[in-house]
Amino acid sequence: MRIFVDTGDINEVKQAAEWGILDGVTTNPTLIAKAGKGFRETVLAICEAVPGGDISAEVVATDYPTMLKEAMEISSWHPQITVKVPLIKDGIKLVSTLSDKGIRTNVTLVFTVGQALLAAKAGATYISNFVGRVDDLNIDGMAAVEETVQMVDTYGFDSEVLVASVRHPLHVTQAIAAGAHVATMPLKIIEMLFHHPLTDSGLERFLADWNKAGLSIFDKATV
Ligand code: G3P
């Protein structure tokens, strides 16, 4: 499963990229607004920080002609950009057009397998299925991810299922179990994936034993 970081903060992107585990970045209007810089400037800096990575940048209009203009503008900025489009009627029409033009799309705000079917039929590159916002309603958000992965497999759609609105490491575990293609998450969640108390205590013990024995990897002459 590919890992994307969900942020508009260039420093967070650079941090995740440094570990060599980052496949892409997703942004949304809220995250870009929070970053406090221009949209184009932020997205281009992100593209540069993740060479070859897939970078989602979202349109903000809700009518087809303006959305199309925005999509053409955004996609002209950099070849790594995927145009993010909300799941509304004009959005699905836009995804069909962009798909015909060979422009990659990420359909966002998807909550049900029925919505995902529309996105897949329109030729979406990614279907962004939100889980945390559904869990907040005391409904299992991951259920729609499982159904969508199965739907894509059963009918042989090219779309990939991207798990979004990831709030904790268990969502990542569940996304893997569901066979999702991508999960996007805040940097904080990527950091949490590193942690296990037995890793910390195990390492502490290894190093204590090593140091007690006075061992060294290097010959004294080479140090
Ligand atoms: O980028 C979309 C999504 O990941 C947002 O997550 O936590 O605002 O529901 P959240």
Coordinates of C-alpha atoms and ligand atoms in Angstrom, one line a residue:
M1 CA 0.0 0.0 0.0
R2 CA 1.3 3.4 -0.9
I3 CA 1.6 6.1 1.7
F4 CA 0.7 9.8 1.0
V5 CA 1.0 12.5 3.6
D6 CA -2.1 14.7 3.9
T7 CA -0.8 18.2 4.4
G8 CA -0.1 21.6 2.9
D9 CA 2.8 22.1 5.2
I10 CA 6.1 21.9 3.2
N11 CA 8.1 21.1 6.3
E12 CA 5.9 18.1 7.0
V13 CA 6.3 16.9 3.4
K14 CA 10.1 17.2 3.6
Q15 CA 10.2 15.3 6.9
A16 CA 8.2 12.4 5.5
A17 CA 10.1 12.4 2.2
E18 CA 13.4 12.2 4.1
W19 CA 12.5 8.7 5.4
G20 CA 12.2 7.5 1.9
I21 CA 8.7 6.0 2.4
L22 CA 6.6 8.7 0.9
D23 CA 4.7 8.1 -2.4
G24 CA 2.8 11.3 -2.6
V25 CA 0.9 14.1 -1.0
T26 CA -2.8 15.1 -0.8
T27 CA -3.9 18.6 -0.1
N28 CA -7.4 20.1 0.2
P29 CA -8.6 23.7 0.4
T30 CA -8.5 23.7 4.2
L31 CA -4.9 22.4 4.3
I32 CA -3.8 24.9 1.7
A33 CA -5.5 27.8 3.6
K34 CA -3.8 26.6 6.8
A35 CA -0.4 26.6 5.1
G36 CA -0.7 30.4 4.7
K37 CA 1.0 30.7 1.3
G38 CA -0.2 30.9 -2.3
F39 CA -1.8 27.7 -3.8
R40 CA 0.5 27.4 -6.8
E41 CA 3.6 28.2 -4.8
T42 CA 2.7 25.6 -2.1
V43 CA 1.9 22.9 -4.6
L44 CA 5.1 23.5 -6.7
A45 CA 7.2 23.4 -3.5
I46 CA 5.6 20.1 -2.6
C47 CA 6.2 18.6 -6.1
E48 CA 9.9 19.5 -5.7
A49 CA 10.1 18.0 -2.3
V50 CA 8.8 14.6 -3.5
P51 CA 10.4 13.9 -6.9
G52 CA 8.2 11.5 -8.9
G53 CA 5.5 11.6 -6.2
D54 CA 1.8 12.0 -6.9
I55 CA 0.5 15.4 -5.6
S56 CA -3.2 16.1 -5.4
A57 CA -4.4 19.6 -5.7
E58 CA -8.1 20.4 -5.5
V59 CA -10.4 22.6 -7.6
V60 CA -12.7 25.0 -5.7
A61 CA -15.5 25.9 -8.2
T62 CA -18.7 23.8 -8.2
D63 CA -19.9 24.5 -11.8
Y64 CA -18.5 22.5 -14.7
P65 CA -17.1 25.3 -16.9
T66 CA -15.2 27.0 -14.0
M67 CA -14.1 23.6 -12.6
L68 CA -12.7 22.7 -16.0
K69 CA -10.8 26.0 -16.3
E70 CA -9.4 25.5 -12.8
A71 CA -8.4 21.9 -13.5
M72 CA -6.6 22.8 -16.7
E73 CA -4.7 25.6 -14.9
I74 CA -3.8 23.3 -11.9
S75 CA -2.7 20.4 -14.1
S76 CA -0.5 22.7 -16.2
W77 CA 1.7 23.6 -13.2
H78 CA 3.6 20.3 -12.9
P79 CA 3.4 16.8 -14.4
Q80 CA 3.2 15.2 -10.9
I81 CA -0.1 16.9 -10.2
T82 CA -3.4 15.0 -9.9
V83 CA -6.5 17.1 -10.0
K84 CA -8.7 16.6 -7.0
V85 CA -12.4 16.9 -7.7
P86 CA -15.4 16.7 -5.3
L87 CA -18.0 14.0 -5.9
I88 CA -20.8 16.2 -7.2
K89 CA -22.6 16.0 -10.6
D90 CA -20.4 18.6 -12.3
G91 CA -17.4 17.0 -10.6
I92 CA -18.1 13.6 -12.1
K93 CA -18.7 15.3 -15.5
L94 CA -15.3 17.0 -15.1
V95 CA -13.6 13.7 -14.2
S96 CA -15.0 12.1 -17.4
T97 CA -13.5 15.0 -19.5
L98 CA -10.2 15.0 -17.7
S99 CA -9.9 11.2 -18.0
D100 CA -10.5 11.5 -21.8
K101 CA -7.7 14.1 -21.9
G102 CA -5.4 11.7 -20.0
I103 CA -5.3 14.0 -16.9
R104 CA -5.1 12.1 -13.6
T105 CA -7.9 12.8 -11.1
N106 CA -8.6 12.1 -7.4
V107 CA -12.4 12.1 -6.6
T108 CA -12.8 13.4 -3.0
L109 CA -15.5 13.4 -0.4
V110 CA -16.5 9.8 -1.2
F111 CA -18.4 8.0 1.5
T112 CA -20.4 5.2 -0.1
V113 CA -19.7 2.4 -2.6
G114 CA -22.4 3.9 -4.8
Q115 CA -20.6 7.2 -5.0
A116 CA -17.4 5.2 -5.7
L117 CA -19.0 3.4 -8.6
L118 CA -19.8 6.8 -10.2
A119 CA -16.2 7.9 -9.8
A120 CA -14.8 4.6 -11.2
K121 CA -17.1 4.8 -14.2
A122 CA -16.0 8.4 -14.9
G123 CA -12.4 7.2 -15.0
A124 CA -11.1 8.5 -11.7
T125 CA -7.4 7.7 -11.0
Y126 CA -8.1 7.7 -7.3
I127 CA -11.3 7.3 -5.3
S128 CA -10.8 9.1 -1.9
N129 CA -12.9 7.3 0.6
F130 CA -13.1 9.2 3.9
V131 CA -13.1 7.0 7.0
G132 CA -12.6 9.3 10.1
R133 CA -15.5 11.6 9.4
V134 CA -17.8 8.6 9.2
D135 CA -16.4 7.0 12.4
D136 CA -17.2 10.4 14.0
L137 CA -20.9 9.7 13.4
N138 CA -20.5 6.3 15.2
I139 CA -20.7 4.4 11.8
D140 CA -17.9 2.2 10.6
G141 CA -16.1 4.3 8.0
M142 CA -13.9 1.4 6.8
A143 CA -16.9 -0.6 5.6
A144 CA -17.2 1.5 2.5
V145 CA -13.5 1.1 1.8
E146 CA -13.9 -2.7 1.9
E147 CA -16.9 -2.6 -0.4
T148 CA -15.1 -0.2 -2.8
V149 CA -12.0 -2.3 -3.1
Q150 CA -14.2 -5.3 -3.8
M151 CA -16.2 -3.3 -6.4
V152 CA -13.1 -2.2 -8.2
D153 CA -11.7 -5.7 -8.3
T154 CA -15.0 -7.4 -9.3
Y155 CA -15.6 -5.1 -12.3
G156 CA -11.9 -4.5 -13.3
F157 CA -12.0 -0.7 -13.0
D158 CA -8.6 1.0 -13.3
S159 CA -9.4 3.4 -10.3
E160 CA -7.4 2.9 -7.1
V161 CA -8.9 3.2 -3.7
L162 CA -7.3 5.9 -1.5
V163 CA -8.2 5.9 2.2
A164 CA -8.5 9.4 3.5
S165 CA -9.6 11.1 6.8
V166 CA -7.2 8.7 8.6
R167 CA -7.1 9.5 12.3
H168 CA -5.0 6.8 13.9
P169 CA -2.7 3.9 13.2
L170 CA -5.5 1.3 13.4
H171 CA -7.1 2.9 10.3
V172 CA -3.8 2.2 8.5
T173 CA -3.9 -1.5 9.6
Q174 CA -7.6 -1.7 8.5
A175 CA -6.8 -0.1 5.2
I176 CA -4.1 -2.7 4.5
A177 CA -6.5 -5.5 5.5
A178 CA -9.1 -4.1 3.1
G179 CA -6.5 -4.1 0.3
A180 CA -6.7 -0.4 -0.3
H181 CA -4.1 0.9 -2.8
V182 CA -3.2 4.1 -1.0
A183 CA -3.7 5.7 2.4
T184 CA -3.2 9.4 3.0
M185 CA -2.6 10.5 6.6
P186 CA -1.3 13.4 8.6
L187 CA 2.5 13.3 9.4
K188 CA 1.5 12.6 13.1
I189 CA 0.0 9.3 12.0
I190 CA 3.1 8.3 10.0
E191 CA 5.2 9.0 13.1
M192 CA 2.9 6.9 15.2
L193 CA 3.4 4.0 12.8
F194 CA 7.1 3.8 13.9
H195 CA 6.3 3.3 17.6
H196 CA 6.1 0.1 19.6
P197 CA 7.1 0.0 23.2
L198 CA 8.9 -3.4 22.6
T199 CA 11.0 -1.8 19.9
D200 CA 12.1 0.9 22.3
S201 CA 12.8 -1.4 25.2
G202 CA 14.4 -4.0 22.9
L203 CA 16.8 -1.4 21.5
E204 CA 17.6 -0.1 24.9
R205 CA 18.6 -3.6 26.0
F206 CA 20.7 -4.4 22.9
L207 CA 22.7 -1.1 23.3
A208 CA 23.2 -1.6 27.1
D209 CA 24.6 -5.1 26.5
W210 CA 26.8 -4.0 23.7
N211 CA 28.2 -1.1 25.7
K212 CA 28.7 -3.2 28.8
A213 CA 30.9 -5.6 26.7
G214 CA 33.0 -2.7 25.4
L215 CA 32.5 -3.7 21.8
S216 CA 33.0 -1.6 18.7
I217 CA 32.1 -1.9 15.0
F218 CA 35.2 -0.1 13.9
D219 CA 38.9 -1.0 14.4
K220 CA 40.4 1.6 16.8
A221 CA 42.7 2.6 13.8
T222 CA 39.8 3.5 11.6
V223 CA 38.0 5.7 14.1
Ligands
G3P1 O1 -7.8 15.4 2.6 C1 -9.0 14.8 3.0 C2 -9.0 14.1 4.3 O2 -7.9 13.3 4.5 C3 -9.3 15.0 5.5 O3 -9.2 14.4 6.7 O4 -9.2 14.4 9.2 O5 -10.1 16.4 7.9 O6 -11.4 14.2 8.0 P1 -10.0 14.9 8.0

